[in-house]
Coordinates of C-alpha atoms and ligand atoms in Angstrom, one line a residue:
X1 CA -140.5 32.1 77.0
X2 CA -137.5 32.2 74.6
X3 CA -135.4 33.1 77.5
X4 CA -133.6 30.3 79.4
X5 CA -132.5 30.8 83.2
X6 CA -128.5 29.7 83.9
X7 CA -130.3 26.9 85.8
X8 CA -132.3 26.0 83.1
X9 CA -129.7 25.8 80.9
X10 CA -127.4 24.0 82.7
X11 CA -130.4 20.9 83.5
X12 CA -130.5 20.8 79.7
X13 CA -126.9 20.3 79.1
X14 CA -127.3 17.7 82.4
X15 CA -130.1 15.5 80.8
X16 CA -128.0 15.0 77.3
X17 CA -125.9 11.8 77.1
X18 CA -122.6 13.1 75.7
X19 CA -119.6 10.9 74.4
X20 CA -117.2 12.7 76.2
X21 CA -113.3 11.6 77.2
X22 CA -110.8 13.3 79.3
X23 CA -107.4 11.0 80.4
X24 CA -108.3 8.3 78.7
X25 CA -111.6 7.7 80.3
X26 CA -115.4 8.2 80.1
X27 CA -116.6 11.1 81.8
X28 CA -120.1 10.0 83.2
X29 CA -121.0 13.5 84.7
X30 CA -119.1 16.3 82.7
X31 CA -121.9 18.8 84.7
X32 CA -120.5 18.3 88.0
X33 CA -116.9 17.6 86.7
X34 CA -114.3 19.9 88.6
X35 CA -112.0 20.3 85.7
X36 CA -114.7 20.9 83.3
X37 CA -117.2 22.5 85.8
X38 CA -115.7 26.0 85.1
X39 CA -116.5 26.5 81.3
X40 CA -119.5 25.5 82.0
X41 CA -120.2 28.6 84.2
X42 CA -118.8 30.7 81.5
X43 CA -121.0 30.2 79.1
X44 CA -124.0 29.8 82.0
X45 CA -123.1 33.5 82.3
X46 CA -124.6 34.2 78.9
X47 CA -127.5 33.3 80.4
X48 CA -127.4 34.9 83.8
X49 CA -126.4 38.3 82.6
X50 CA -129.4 38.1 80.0
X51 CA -132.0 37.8 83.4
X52 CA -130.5 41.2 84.6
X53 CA -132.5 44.4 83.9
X54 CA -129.3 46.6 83.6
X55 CA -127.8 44.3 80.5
X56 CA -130.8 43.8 79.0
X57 CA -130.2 46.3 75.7
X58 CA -126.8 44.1 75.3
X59 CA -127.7 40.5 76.0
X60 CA -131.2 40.4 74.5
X61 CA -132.7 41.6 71.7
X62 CA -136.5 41.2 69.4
X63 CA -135.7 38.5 67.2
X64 CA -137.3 39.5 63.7
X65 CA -137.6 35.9 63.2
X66 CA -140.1 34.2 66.1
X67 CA -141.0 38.0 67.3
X68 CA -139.9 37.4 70.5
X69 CA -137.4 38.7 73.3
X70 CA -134.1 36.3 72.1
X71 CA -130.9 36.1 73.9
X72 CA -128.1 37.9 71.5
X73 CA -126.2 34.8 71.3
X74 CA -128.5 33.4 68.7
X75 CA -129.3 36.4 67.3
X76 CA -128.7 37.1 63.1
X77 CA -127.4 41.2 62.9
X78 CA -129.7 43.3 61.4
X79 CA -128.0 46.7 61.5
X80 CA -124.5 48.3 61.8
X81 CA -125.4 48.8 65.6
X82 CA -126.2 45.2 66.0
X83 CA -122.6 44.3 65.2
X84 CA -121.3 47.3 67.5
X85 CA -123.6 45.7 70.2
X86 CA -122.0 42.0 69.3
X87 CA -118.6 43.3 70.5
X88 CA -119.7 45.2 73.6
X89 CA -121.8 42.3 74.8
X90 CA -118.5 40.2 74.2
X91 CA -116.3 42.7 76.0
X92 CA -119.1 42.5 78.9
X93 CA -118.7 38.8 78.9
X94 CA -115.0 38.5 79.1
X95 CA -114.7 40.9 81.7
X96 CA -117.4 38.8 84.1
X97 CA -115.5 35.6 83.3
X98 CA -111.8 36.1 82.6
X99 CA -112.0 33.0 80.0
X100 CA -113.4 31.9 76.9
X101 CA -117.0 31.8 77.6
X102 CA -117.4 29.8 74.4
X103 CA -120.7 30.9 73.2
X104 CA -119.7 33.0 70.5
X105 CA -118.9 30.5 67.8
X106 CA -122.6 30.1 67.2
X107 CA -123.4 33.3 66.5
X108 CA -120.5 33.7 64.5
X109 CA -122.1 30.4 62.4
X110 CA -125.5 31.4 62.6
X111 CA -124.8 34.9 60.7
X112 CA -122.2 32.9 58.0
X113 CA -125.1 30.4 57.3
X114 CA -127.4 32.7 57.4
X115 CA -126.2 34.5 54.2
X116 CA -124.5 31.9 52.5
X117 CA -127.3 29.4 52.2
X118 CA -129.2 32.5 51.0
X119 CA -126.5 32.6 47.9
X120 CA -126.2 29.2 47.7
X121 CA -130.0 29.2 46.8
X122 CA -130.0 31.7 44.7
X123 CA -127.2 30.0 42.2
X124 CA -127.9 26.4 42.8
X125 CA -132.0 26.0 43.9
X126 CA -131.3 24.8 46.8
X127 CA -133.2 24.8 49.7
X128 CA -130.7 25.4 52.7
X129 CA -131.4 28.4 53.8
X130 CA -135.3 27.3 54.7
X131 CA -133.6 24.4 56.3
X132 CA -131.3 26.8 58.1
X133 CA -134.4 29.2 59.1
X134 CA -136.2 26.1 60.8
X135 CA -132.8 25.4 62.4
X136 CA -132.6 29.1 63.7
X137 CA -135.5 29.3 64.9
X138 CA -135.7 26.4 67.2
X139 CA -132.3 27.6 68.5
X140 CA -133.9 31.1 69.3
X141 CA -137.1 29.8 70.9
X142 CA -135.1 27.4 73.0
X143 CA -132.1 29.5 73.9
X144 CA -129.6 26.8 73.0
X145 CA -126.1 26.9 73.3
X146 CA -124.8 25.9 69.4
X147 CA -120.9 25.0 68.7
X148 CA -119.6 26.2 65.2
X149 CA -117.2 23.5 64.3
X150 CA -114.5 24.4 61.4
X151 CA -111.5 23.6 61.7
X152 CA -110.2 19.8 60.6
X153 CA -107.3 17.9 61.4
X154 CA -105.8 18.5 58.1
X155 CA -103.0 15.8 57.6
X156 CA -100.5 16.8 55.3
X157 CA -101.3 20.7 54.6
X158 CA -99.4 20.3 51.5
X159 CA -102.5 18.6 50.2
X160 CA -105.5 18.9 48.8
X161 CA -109.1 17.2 51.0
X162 CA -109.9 14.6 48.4
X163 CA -105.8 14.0 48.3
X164 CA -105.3 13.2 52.1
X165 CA -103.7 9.7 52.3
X166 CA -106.6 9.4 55.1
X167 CA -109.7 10.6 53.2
X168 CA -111.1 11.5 57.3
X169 CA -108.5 14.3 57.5
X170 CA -111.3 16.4 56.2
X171 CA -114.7 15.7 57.3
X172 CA -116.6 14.2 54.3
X173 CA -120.0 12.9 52.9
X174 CA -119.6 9.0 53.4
X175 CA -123.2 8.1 51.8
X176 CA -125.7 10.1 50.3
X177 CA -129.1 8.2 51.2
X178 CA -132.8 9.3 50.3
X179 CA -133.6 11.3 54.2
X180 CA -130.0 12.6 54.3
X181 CA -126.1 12.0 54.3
X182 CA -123.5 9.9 56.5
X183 CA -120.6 11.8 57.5
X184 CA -116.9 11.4 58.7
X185 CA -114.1 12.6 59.6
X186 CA -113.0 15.3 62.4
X187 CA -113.3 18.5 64.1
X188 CA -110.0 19.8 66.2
X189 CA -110.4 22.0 69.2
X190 CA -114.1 22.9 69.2
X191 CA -114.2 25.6 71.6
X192 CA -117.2 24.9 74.1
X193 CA -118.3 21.8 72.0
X194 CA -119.2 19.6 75.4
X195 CA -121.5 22.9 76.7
X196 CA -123.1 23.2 73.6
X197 CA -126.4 21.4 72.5
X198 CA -125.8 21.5 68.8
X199 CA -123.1 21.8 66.9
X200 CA -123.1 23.4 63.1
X201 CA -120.4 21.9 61.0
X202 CA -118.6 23.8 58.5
X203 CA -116.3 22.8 55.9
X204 CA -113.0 24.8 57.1
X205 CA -110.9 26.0 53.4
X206 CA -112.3 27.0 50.2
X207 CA -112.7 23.4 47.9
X208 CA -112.1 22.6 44.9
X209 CA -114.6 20.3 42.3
X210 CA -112.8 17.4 43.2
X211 CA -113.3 18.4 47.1
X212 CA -117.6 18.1 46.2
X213 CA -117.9 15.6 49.1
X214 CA -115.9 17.4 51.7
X215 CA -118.2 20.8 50.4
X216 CA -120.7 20.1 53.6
X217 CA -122.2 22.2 56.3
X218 CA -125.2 20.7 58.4
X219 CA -126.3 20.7 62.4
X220 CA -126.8 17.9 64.5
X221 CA -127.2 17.5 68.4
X222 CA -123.9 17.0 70.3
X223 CA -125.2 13.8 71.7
X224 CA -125.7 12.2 68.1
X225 CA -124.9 8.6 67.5
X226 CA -121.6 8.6 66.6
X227 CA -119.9 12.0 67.8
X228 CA -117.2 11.1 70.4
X229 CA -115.3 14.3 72.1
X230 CA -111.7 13.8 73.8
X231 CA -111.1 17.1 76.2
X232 CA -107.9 18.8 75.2
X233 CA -105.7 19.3 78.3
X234 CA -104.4 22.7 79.4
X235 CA -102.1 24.3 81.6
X236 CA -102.2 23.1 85.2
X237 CA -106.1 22.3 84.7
X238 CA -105.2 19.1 87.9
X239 CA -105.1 22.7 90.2
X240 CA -109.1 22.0 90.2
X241 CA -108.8 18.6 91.6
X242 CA -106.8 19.9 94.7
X243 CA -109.9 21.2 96.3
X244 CA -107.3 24.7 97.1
X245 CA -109.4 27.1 94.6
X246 CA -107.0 30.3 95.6
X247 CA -104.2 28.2 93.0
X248 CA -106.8 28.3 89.6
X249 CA -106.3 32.3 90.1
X250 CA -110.0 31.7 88.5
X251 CA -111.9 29.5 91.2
X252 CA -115.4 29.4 89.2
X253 CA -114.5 30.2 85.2
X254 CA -112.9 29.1 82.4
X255 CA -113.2 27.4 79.0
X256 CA -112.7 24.7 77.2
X257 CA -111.8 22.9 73.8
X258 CA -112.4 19.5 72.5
X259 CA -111.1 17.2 69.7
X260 CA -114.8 15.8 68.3
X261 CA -115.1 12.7 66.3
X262 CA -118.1 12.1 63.8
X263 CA -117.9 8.4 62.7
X264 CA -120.4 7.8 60.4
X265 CA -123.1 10.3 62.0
X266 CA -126.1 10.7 60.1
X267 CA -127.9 14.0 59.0
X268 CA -131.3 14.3 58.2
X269 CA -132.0 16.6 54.7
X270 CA -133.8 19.4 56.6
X271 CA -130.2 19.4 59.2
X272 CA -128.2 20.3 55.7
X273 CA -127.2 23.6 54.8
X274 CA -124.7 22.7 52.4
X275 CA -123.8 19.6 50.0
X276 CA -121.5 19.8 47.5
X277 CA -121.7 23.1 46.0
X278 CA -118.1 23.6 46.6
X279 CA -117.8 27.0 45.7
X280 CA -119.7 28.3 48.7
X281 CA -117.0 26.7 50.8
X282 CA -114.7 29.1 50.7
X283 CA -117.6 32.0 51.2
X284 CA -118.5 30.2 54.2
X285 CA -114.9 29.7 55.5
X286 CA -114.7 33.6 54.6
X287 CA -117.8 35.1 56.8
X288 CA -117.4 32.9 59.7
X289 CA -113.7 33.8 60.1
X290 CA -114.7 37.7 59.5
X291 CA -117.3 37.4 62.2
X292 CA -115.2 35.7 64.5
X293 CA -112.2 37.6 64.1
X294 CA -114.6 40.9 64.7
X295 CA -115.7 38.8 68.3
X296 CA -111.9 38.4 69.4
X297 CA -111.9 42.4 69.1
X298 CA -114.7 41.9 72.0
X299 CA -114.0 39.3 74.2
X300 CA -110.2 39.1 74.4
X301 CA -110.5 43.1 75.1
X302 CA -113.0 42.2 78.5
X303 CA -110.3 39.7 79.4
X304 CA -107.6 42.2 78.9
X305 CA -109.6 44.4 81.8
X306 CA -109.2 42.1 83.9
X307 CA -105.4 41.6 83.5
X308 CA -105.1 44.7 83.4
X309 CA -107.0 45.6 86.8
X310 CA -105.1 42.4 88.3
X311 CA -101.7 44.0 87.6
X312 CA -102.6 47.4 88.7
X313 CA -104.0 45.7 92.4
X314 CA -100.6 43.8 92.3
X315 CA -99.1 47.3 92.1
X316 CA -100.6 48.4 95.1
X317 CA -100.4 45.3 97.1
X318 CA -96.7 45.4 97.3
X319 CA -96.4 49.6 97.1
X320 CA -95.3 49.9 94.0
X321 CA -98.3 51.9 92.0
X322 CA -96.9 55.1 92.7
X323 CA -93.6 54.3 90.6
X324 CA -93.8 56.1 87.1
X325 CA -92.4 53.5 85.2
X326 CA -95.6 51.5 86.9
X327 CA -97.5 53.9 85.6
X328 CA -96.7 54.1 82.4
X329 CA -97.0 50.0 81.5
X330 CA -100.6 50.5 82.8
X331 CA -101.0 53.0 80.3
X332 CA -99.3 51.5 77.7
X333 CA -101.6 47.7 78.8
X334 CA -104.9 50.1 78.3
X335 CA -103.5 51.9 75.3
X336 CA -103.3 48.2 73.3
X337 CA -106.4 46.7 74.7
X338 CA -108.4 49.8 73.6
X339 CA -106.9 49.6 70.0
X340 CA -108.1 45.9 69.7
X341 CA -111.5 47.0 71.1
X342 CA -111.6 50.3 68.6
X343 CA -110.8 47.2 66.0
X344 CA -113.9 45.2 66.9
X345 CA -115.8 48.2 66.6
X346 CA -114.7 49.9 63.9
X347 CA -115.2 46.4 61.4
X348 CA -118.7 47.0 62.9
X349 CA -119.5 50.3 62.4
X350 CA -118.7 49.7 58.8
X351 CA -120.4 46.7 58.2
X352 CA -123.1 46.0 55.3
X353 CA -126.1 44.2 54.4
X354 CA -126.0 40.7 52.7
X355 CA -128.6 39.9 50.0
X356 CA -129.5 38.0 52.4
X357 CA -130.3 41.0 54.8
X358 CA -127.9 40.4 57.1
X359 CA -125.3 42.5 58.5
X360 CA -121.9 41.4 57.8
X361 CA -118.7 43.4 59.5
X362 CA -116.1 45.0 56.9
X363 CA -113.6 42.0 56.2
X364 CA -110.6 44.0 56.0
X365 CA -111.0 46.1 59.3
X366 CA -112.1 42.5 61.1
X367 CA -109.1 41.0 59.8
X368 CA -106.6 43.8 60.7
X369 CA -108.6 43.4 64.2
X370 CA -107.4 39.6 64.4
X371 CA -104.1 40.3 63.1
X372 CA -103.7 42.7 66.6
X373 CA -105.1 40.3 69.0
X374 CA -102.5 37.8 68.0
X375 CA -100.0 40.5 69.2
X376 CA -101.2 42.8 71.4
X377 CA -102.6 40.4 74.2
X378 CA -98.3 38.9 74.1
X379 CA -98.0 42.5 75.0
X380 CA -100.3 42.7 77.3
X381 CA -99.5 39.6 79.2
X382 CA -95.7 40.4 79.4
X383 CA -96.3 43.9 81.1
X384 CA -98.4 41.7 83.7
X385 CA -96.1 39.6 84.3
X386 CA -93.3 42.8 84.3
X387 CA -95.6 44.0 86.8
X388 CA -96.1 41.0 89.2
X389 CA -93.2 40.4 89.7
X390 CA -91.3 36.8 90.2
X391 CA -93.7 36.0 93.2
X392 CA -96.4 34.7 90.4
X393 CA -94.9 31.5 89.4
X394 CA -92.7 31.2 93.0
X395 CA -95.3 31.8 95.8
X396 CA -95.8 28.5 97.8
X397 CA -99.5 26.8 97.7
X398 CA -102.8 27.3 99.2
X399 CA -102.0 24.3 100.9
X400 CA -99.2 26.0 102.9
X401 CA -100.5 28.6 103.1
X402 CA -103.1 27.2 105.5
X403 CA -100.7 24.6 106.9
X404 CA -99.8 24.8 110.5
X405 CA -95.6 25.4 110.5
X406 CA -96.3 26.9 106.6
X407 CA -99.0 29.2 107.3
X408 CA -97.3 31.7 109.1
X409 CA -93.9 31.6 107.4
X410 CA -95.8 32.5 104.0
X411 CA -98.2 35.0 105.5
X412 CA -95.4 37.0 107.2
X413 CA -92.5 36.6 104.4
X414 CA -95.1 37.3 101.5
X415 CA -96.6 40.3 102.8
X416 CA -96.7 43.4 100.5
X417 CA -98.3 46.8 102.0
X418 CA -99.2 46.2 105.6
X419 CA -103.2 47.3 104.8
X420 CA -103.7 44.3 102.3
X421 CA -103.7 40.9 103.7
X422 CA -101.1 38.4 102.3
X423 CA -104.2 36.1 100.5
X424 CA -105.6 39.4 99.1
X425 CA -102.2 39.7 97.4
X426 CA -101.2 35.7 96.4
X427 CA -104.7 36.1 94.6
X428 CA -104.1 38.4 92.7
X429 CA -100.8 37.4 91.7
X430 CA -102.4 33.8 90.8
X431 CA -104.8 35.2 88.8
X432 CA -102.2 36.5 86.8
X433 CA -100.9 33.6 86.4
X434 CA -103.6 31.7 85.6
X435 CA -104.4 34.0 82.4
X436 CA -100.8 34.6 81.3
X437 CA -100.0 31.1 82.4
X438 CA -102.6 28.6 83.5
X439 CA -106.0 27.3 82.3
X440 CA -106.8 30.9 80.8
X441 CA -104.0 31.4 78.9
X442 CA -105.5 29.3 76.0
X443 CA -108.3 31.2 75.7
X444 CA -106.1 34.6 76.0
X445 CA -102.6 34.0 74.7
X446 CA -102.6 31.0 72.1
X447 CA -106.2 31.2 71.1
X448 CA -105.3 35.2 71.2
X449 CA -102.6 33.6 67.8
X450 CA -104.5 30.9 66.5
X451 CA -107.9 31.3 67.2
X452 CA -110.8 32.4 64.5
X453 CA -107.3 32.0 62.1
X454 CA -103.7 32.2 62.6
X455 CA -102.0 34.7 61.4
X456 CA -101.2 34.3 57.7
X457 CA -104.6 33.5 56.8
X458 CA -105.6 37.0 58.3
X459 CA -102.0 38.0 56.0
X460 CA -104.2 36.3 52.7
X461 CA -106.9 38.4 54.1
X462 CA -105.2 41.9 53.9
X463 CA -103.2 41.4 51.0
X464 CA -106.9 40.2 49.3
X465 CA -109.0 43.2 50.6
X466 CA -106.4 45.9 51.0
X467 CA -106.5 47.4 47.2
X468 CA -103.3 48.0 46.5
X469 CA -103.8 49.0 43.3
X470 CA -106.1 52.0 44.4
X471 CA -103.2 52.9 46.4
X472 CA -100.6 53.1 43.9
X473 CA -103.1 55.2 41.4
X474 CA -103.1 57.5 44.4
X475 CA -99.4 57.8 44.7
X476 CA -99.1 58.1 40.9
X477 CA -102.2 61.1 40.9
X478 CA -100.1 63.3 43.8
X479 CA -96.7 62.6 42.1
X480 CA -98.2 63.3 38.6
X481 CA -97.3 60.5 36.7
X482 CA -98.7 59.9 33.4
X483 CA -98.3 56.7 31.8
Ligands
SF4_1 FE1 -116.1 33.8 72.2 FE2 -113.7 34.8 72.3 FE3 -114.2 32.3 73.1 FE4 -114.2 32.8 70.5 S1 -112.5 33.0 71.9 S2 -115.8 31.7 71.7 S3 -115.0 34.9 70.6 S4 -115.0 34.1 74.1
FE2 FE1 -112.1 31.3 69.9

């Protein structure tokens, strides 16, 4: 059975012996880790939702490949309705979990490899994309949870890879031996890396011939000799240790990002999908942004239902939902949040086939999409707040809340609308807080900027696919200038 139970899944991510670090220590058990415990519900969620008869058509789907019923996550789009199905199975996601749930970035790699190592075949002889189809299809029959890993440290951006004064700024071929390649360098906030059980590793700009050995994309397990992972700290992420799980705002989800290591890990030949032919680099770098930029029009839209129903309950937890001015932001919250989702959407609905066969979303529209979301959700998040009110970053703690001499003060001074109790309302206005503010504001504000590409490279993007010169010719046609 191709399909994995949450359970299942989360005993496979217990039996793997991870190199992971968070403050400077070794974390033995990441599974039953209270900081990290969350994100690894979110993206158990893929898997529970895919058990349930009613999301079925969203979460699952017949893979061509091994003929059987495959969770979506790993699945390659064959149609424009596939893509349009992507998004709403994101949207779905992020408005069961409020957070990253980290699973995307697979896909995202699966359907840039997928087409890419078909090219690179096609020009060069290679053979990645049957090494990629072997890949695919153990990650469909065993339901796994895959990181795409892009982005690297970088250094000096002023600089080319091969130019770095560290050559490991950019992860590189170290050795090229007979049953594969040694590689090093790094890979900066992997999104979900730790709750993953393979991670494909992309080369993260377009290269140049004198980048060839930085020009490398391959898979490996996340336990590999060699891989070490250092958790990246966000926004009061000690609340989980205080046993009080009213001050998370999200008491059982969130996500996750990791700075990952490879020092000298070594790939076997059938794990390579890509090894020096430079120019593919950029094509790679190209369709895994598109198809990421396409999932933020998905899952940061879900999220954005959630804010969005948390400021409207704040409303009517301290009376003020009748007010037209309160009215009107909720309008004006659902107005942008639909526009990022008609984004998503929209890059779907006019997506193409590949020479691969494929279905790959319309660059342009995907890119205006991820231009949006590193606006919109600002937007969105400062109406929320506009809406809370000050209470969401002054309220006492759970802890006094339930103290003795505390407890009442709080629960008498912070009540809003004599039918809602005072928790009901300090609930709502953490959760708030914990996406505008907390743990969750990574995955919905910053990530929101920087995420699947800040802004300027979705800029390049535009000013690349836009066809300006079309436009002028159409100017010149209704002005009727002849030149
Ligand atoms: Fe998925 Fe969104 Fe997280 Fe990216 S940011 S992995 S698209 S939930
Ligand atoms: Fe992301």
């Amino acid at each position: 059975m191709a399909l994995k139970t949450g359970a299942e899944y989360i005993e496979s991510i217990r039996s793997m012996k991870m190199n992971i670090y968070m403050f400077g220590e070794k974390v033995e058990n990441p599974v039953d880790n209270p900081i990290l415990r969350p994100s690894l519900n979110s993206v158990r969620m893929t898997y529970d939702l895919a058990q349930m008869p009613e999301y079925e058509d969203l979460m699952t789907v017949i893979s061509p490949i091994t003929g059987e019923r495959i969770n979506r996550f790993t699945h390659i789009h064959t149609s424009t309705e596939d893509l349009m199905n992507k998004v709403k199975m994101q949207r779905l996601m992020g408005q069961k979990t409020a957070a990253c749930f980290q699973r995307c970035v697979g896909m995202d790699a699966f359907n840039a490899v997928f087409s890419t190592t078909f090219d690179c075949d096609a020009v060069h002889g290679t053979k990645y994309h049957e090494n990629f189809l072997k890949f695919l299809k153990y990650a469909q029959e065993n339901d796994l949870t895959v990181d795409g890993a892009m982005t690297d440290p970088k250094g000096d951006r002023s600089k080319a890879p091969h130019d770095q004064e560290d050559a490991d700024m950019f992860l590189h071929i170290v050795e090229r031996r007979e049953d594969g390649i040694i590689v090093r360098g790094a890979k900066a906030h992997q999104t979900g890396i730790i709750n993953s059980q393979e991670v494909i590793v992309m080369p993260t700009q377009a290269m140049g011939e004198a980048d060839v050995d930085y020009a490398v994309a391959f898979a490996v397990p996340v336990d590999t000799e060699g891989i070490t992972m250092i958790i990246g700290r966000q926004s009061c992420d000690t609340r989980k240790l205080e046993g009080a799980s009213m001050d998370t705002g999200n008491p059982e989800f969130g996500g996750v990002e990791a700075l990952t290591v490879f020092d000298d890990v070594f790939v076997p030949n059938d794990r390579i999908f890509l090894c020096g032919e430079y120019e593919f680099a950029g094509v790679l770098v190209e369709r895994f942004a598109g198809y990421h930029r396409q999932s933020y029009g998905g899952c940061k839209v879900g999220v954005g239902d959630v804010l969005i129903g948390a400021a409207a309950l704040a409303a009517d937890y301290n009376g003020a939902n009748k007010a037209s001015h309160i009215k009107d932001k909720l309008i004006e919250m659902q107005h942008l949040n639909e526009t990022l989702y008609a984004c998503g959407i929209a890059c779907s609905a006019e997506g193409h086939p590949t020479a691969s066969g494929n279905y790959l979303i319309d660059l342009l529209l995907a890119n205006v999409c991820k231009q949006n979301v590193t606006r919109f959700p600002y937007e969105i998040a400062r109406l929320a707040e506009d809406i809370a009110g000050g209470l969401m970053v002054t309220a006492p703690s759970e802890k006094d809340f339930r103290a003795e001499v505390t407890g009442p003060i709080v629960k008498k001074y912070l009540q809003g609308v004599a039918s809602v109790s005072t928790e009901n309302r300090l609930r709502i206005l953490r959760l708030i807080e914990n996406l505008t503010l907390g743990t969750a504001a990574v995955g919905y504000r910053t990530e929101s900027m920087h995420g699947a590409g800040s802004p300027q490279a979705q800029r390049i993007m535009i000013s690349r696919q836009g066809n300006l010169a079309m436009k002028k010719q159409l100017a010149k046609a209704i002005a009727h200038i002849e030149e």
